[in-house]
CSV table of C-alpha atoms in Angstrom, one decimal:
chain,number,residue,atom,x,y,z
A,1,MET,CA,90.9,73.0,128.0
A,2,SER,CA,91.2,76.3,130.0
A,3,THR,CA,90.0,76.4,133.5
A,4,SER,CA,87.1,78.6,132.6
A,5,GLU,CA,85.7,76.0,129.9
A,6,SER,CA,86.2,73.5,132.2
A,7,ALA,CA,84.2,75.1,134.8
A,8,ARG,CA,81.2,74.9,132.5
A,9,PHE,CA,80.8,71.3,132.7
A,10,VAL,CA,79.6,69.5,136.2
A,11,ARG,CA,79.8,66.2,137.4
A,12,LEU,CA,76.5,65.3,139.2
A,13,ARG,CA,76.4,62.1,140.8
A,14,VAL,CA,73.0,60.6,142.2
A,15,GLU,CA,72.9,57.3,144.2
A,16,MET,CA,69.4,55.8,145.2
A,17,VAL,CA,68.8,52.4,146.5
A,18,LEU,CA,64.8,51.7,145.5
A,19,GLU,CA,62.3,48.9,146.8
A,20,ILE,CA,60.5,47.2,144.1
A,21,THR,CA,56.9,47.0,145.8
A,22,ASP,CA,55.2,45.7,142.4
A,23,SER,CA,57.5,43.9,140.3
A,24,ALA,CA,54.5,43.0,137.6
A,25,ALA,CA,53.7,46.9,137.6
A,26,LEU,CA,57.3,47.7,136.9
A,27,GLY,CA,57.9,45.1,134.3
A,28,GLY,CA,54.3,45.7,132.5
A,29,THR,CA,55.5,49.4,132.5
A,30,ALA,CA,58.8,48.6,131.1
A,31,LEU,CA,57.0,46.6,128.5
A,32,GLU,CA,54.8,49.5,127.3
A,33,SER,CA,57.9,51.9,127.1
A,34,ILE,CA,59.8,49.3,124.9
A,35,ALA,CA,56.7,49.1,122.7
A,36,ALA,CA,56.0,52.7,122.2
A,37,GLU,CA,59.9,53.1,121.3
A,38,TYR,CA,59.9,50.1,119.0
A,39,GLY,CA,56.3,50.5,117.3
A,40,GLU,CA,54.9,47.4,115.7
A,41,ARG,CA,56.5,44.2,116.1
A,42,GLY,CA,58.4,42.7,113.1
A,43,GLY,CA,60.1,45.6,112.2
A,44,GLU,CA,63.6,46.6,111.3
A,45,PRO,CA,65.0,46.4,114.9
A,46,ALA,CA,62.7,43.5,115.8
A,47,GLU,CA,65.7,41.7,117.2
A,48,GLU,CA,66.9,44.5,119.5
A,49,ARG,CA,63.1,44.9,120.6
A,50,ARG,CA,63.2,40.8,121.5
A,51,ARG,CA,66.5,41.6,123.8
A,52,ALA,CA,65.0,44.4,125.4
A,53,GLU,CA,61.8,42.7,126.4
A,54,ALA,CA,63.8,39.6,127.6
A,55,ALA,CA,66.1,41.7,129.8
A,56,VAL,CA,63.1,43.7,131.4
A,57,ARG,CA,61.4,40.3,131.9
A,58,GLU,CA,64.2,38.5,133.6
A,59,ASP,CA,65.3,41.5,135.8
A,60,ASP,CA,63.6,44.1,137.7
A,61,ALA,CA,66.8,46.2,137.9
A,62,GLU,CA,67.0,46.1,134.1
A,63,ALA,CA,63.5,47.3,133.9
A,64,LEU,CA,63.9,49.9,136.1
A,65,ALA,CA,66.8,51.1,134.4
A,66,SER,CA,65.1,51.1,131.2
A,67,LEU,CA,62.6,53.9,132.5
A,68,VAL,CA,65.0,56.1,134.2
A,69,ASP,CA,66.0,59.1,132.2
A,70,PRO,CA,68.6,61.5,133.6
A,71,PHE,CA,67.7,64.1,130.9
A,72,ASP,CA,64.2,64.2,132.7
A,73,LEU,CA,66.1,65.3,135.9
A,74,VAL,CA,67.5,68.5,134.6
A,75,SER,CA,65.3,69.1,131.6
A,76,GLY,CA,63.6,71.6,133.6
A,77,VAL,CA,66.5,73.4,135.0
A,78,PRO,CA,67.2,77.0,133.5
A,79,GLY,CA,70.9,77.2,131.8
A,80,VAL,CA,71.8,73.6,132.0
A,81,GLU,CA,72.0,71.3,128.6
A,82,LEU,CA,72.7,67.3,129.3
A,83,ALA,CA,76.4,66.9,127.7
A,84,GLN,CA,76.5,63.1,128.6
A,85,ALA,CA,74.9,60.7,130.6
A,86,SER,CA,75.2,57.3,132.1
A,87,TRP,CA,73.4,55.3,134.4
A,88,SER,CA,73.0,51.7,135.5
A,89,SER,CA,70.8,49.7,137.7
A,90,GLU,CA,71.7,46.6,139.8
A,91,THR,CA,70.0,44.5,142.5
A,92,VAL,CA,71.9,45.1,146.1
A,93,ASP,CA,71.6,43.7,149.4
A,94,HIS,CA,70.3,46.7,151.4
A,95,ASP,CA,69.4,46.8,155.1
A,96,PRO,CA,67.4,50.1,155.8
A,97,ASP,CA,67.9,49.7,159.4
A,98,ASP,CA,71.4,49.5,159.2
A,99,PRO,CA,73.0,52.6,160.5
A,100,ASP,CA,76.1,52.6,158.5
A,101,VAL,CA,74.6,51.9,154.8
A,102,TRP,CA,74.9,55.7,154.2
A,103,ASP,CA,78.1,57.0,155.8
A,104,LEU,CA,77.4,60.7,155.1
A,105,ASP,CA,80.3,61.9,157.1
A,106,ASP,CA,83.4,61.0,155.1
A,107,GLU,CA,81.5,63.7,152.2
A,108,GLY,CA,84.7,66.1,152.0
A,109,ASP,CA,88.0,65.8,151.0
A,110,GLU,CA,91.6,68.1,152.0
A,111,ASP,CA,90.0,70.2,148.9
A,112,GLY,CA,87.1,71.1,150.4
A,113,GLU,CA,85.1,69.0,147.8
A,114,GLY,CA,82.7,66.4,148.4
A,115,ASP,CA,83.8,62.9,146.8
A,116,ALA,CA,80.0,61.2,146.2
A,117,ALA,CA,81.5,57.9,146.0
A,118,ASP,CA,82.9,58.1,149.4
A,119,ALA,CA,79.2,58.7,151.0
A,120,TYR,CA,78.0,55.0,149.3
A,121,PRO,CA,77.9,51.8,150.5
A,122,ASP,CA,80.1,49.2,149.2
A,123,ASP,CA,77.2,47.1,147.7
A,124,CYS,CA,76.0,50.1,145.6
A,125,ALA,CA,79.3,50.8,143.3
A,126,GLU,CA,79.5,52.5,140.1
A,127,ASP,CA,80.4,49.6,137.8
A,128,GLY,CA,78.6,48.3,135.0
A,129,GLU,CA,77.8,51.8,133.7
A,130,GLU,CA,77.8,52.2,130.0
A,131,GLU,CA,78.6,55.8,128.8
A,132,ALA,CA,75.6,57.3,126.7
A,133,GLY,CA,76.2,60.1,123.5
A,134,ASP,CA,75.1,63.5,123.3
A,135,ASP,CA,71.6,62.4,123.2
A,136,GLY,CA,71.8,61.3,126.8
A,137,GLU,CA,70.2,57.9,126.2
A,138,GLY,CA,71.6,54.4,127.1
A,139,VAL,CA,71.3,51.8,129.4
A,140,ALA,CA,73.5,48.2,129.4
A,141,GLY,CA,71.3,46.2,127.1
A,142,VAL,CA,68.0,48.0,127.6
A,143,PRO,CA,67.0,50.6,125.3
A,144,HIS,CA,65.3,53.5,126.8
A,145,ASN,CA,62.2,55.4,125.8
A,146,GLY,CA,63.0,59.0,126.3
């Protein structure tokens, strides 16, 4: 791929730590989203639906990941088309009062380009992600209503 062709693709990394303030509301919304995606119970993808529902009932991080859609972040940006996306969610230990949690001083490298991974605390690593295809859908173990 030539430089001009590769310049058309940009990797945007976003890292957030969110506080779950209402687990029941989050889980309920995730279950509603799953119901809307799969339709009536007992249909063809019934087993997949049962797995998705169990995952969001057991884990707030799974419920959140099932509701997040990277396409929504860029769908309104003119001149941009989502080519591929991956995302994950995990429960982390977080102290909002710890000044070392977000070390943003190390953003640049010798090339003058920032490496977003350097700005993240170790407990917010990007492991466990699953790649999504061109449709922009995919969450580890939980279908997404997008």
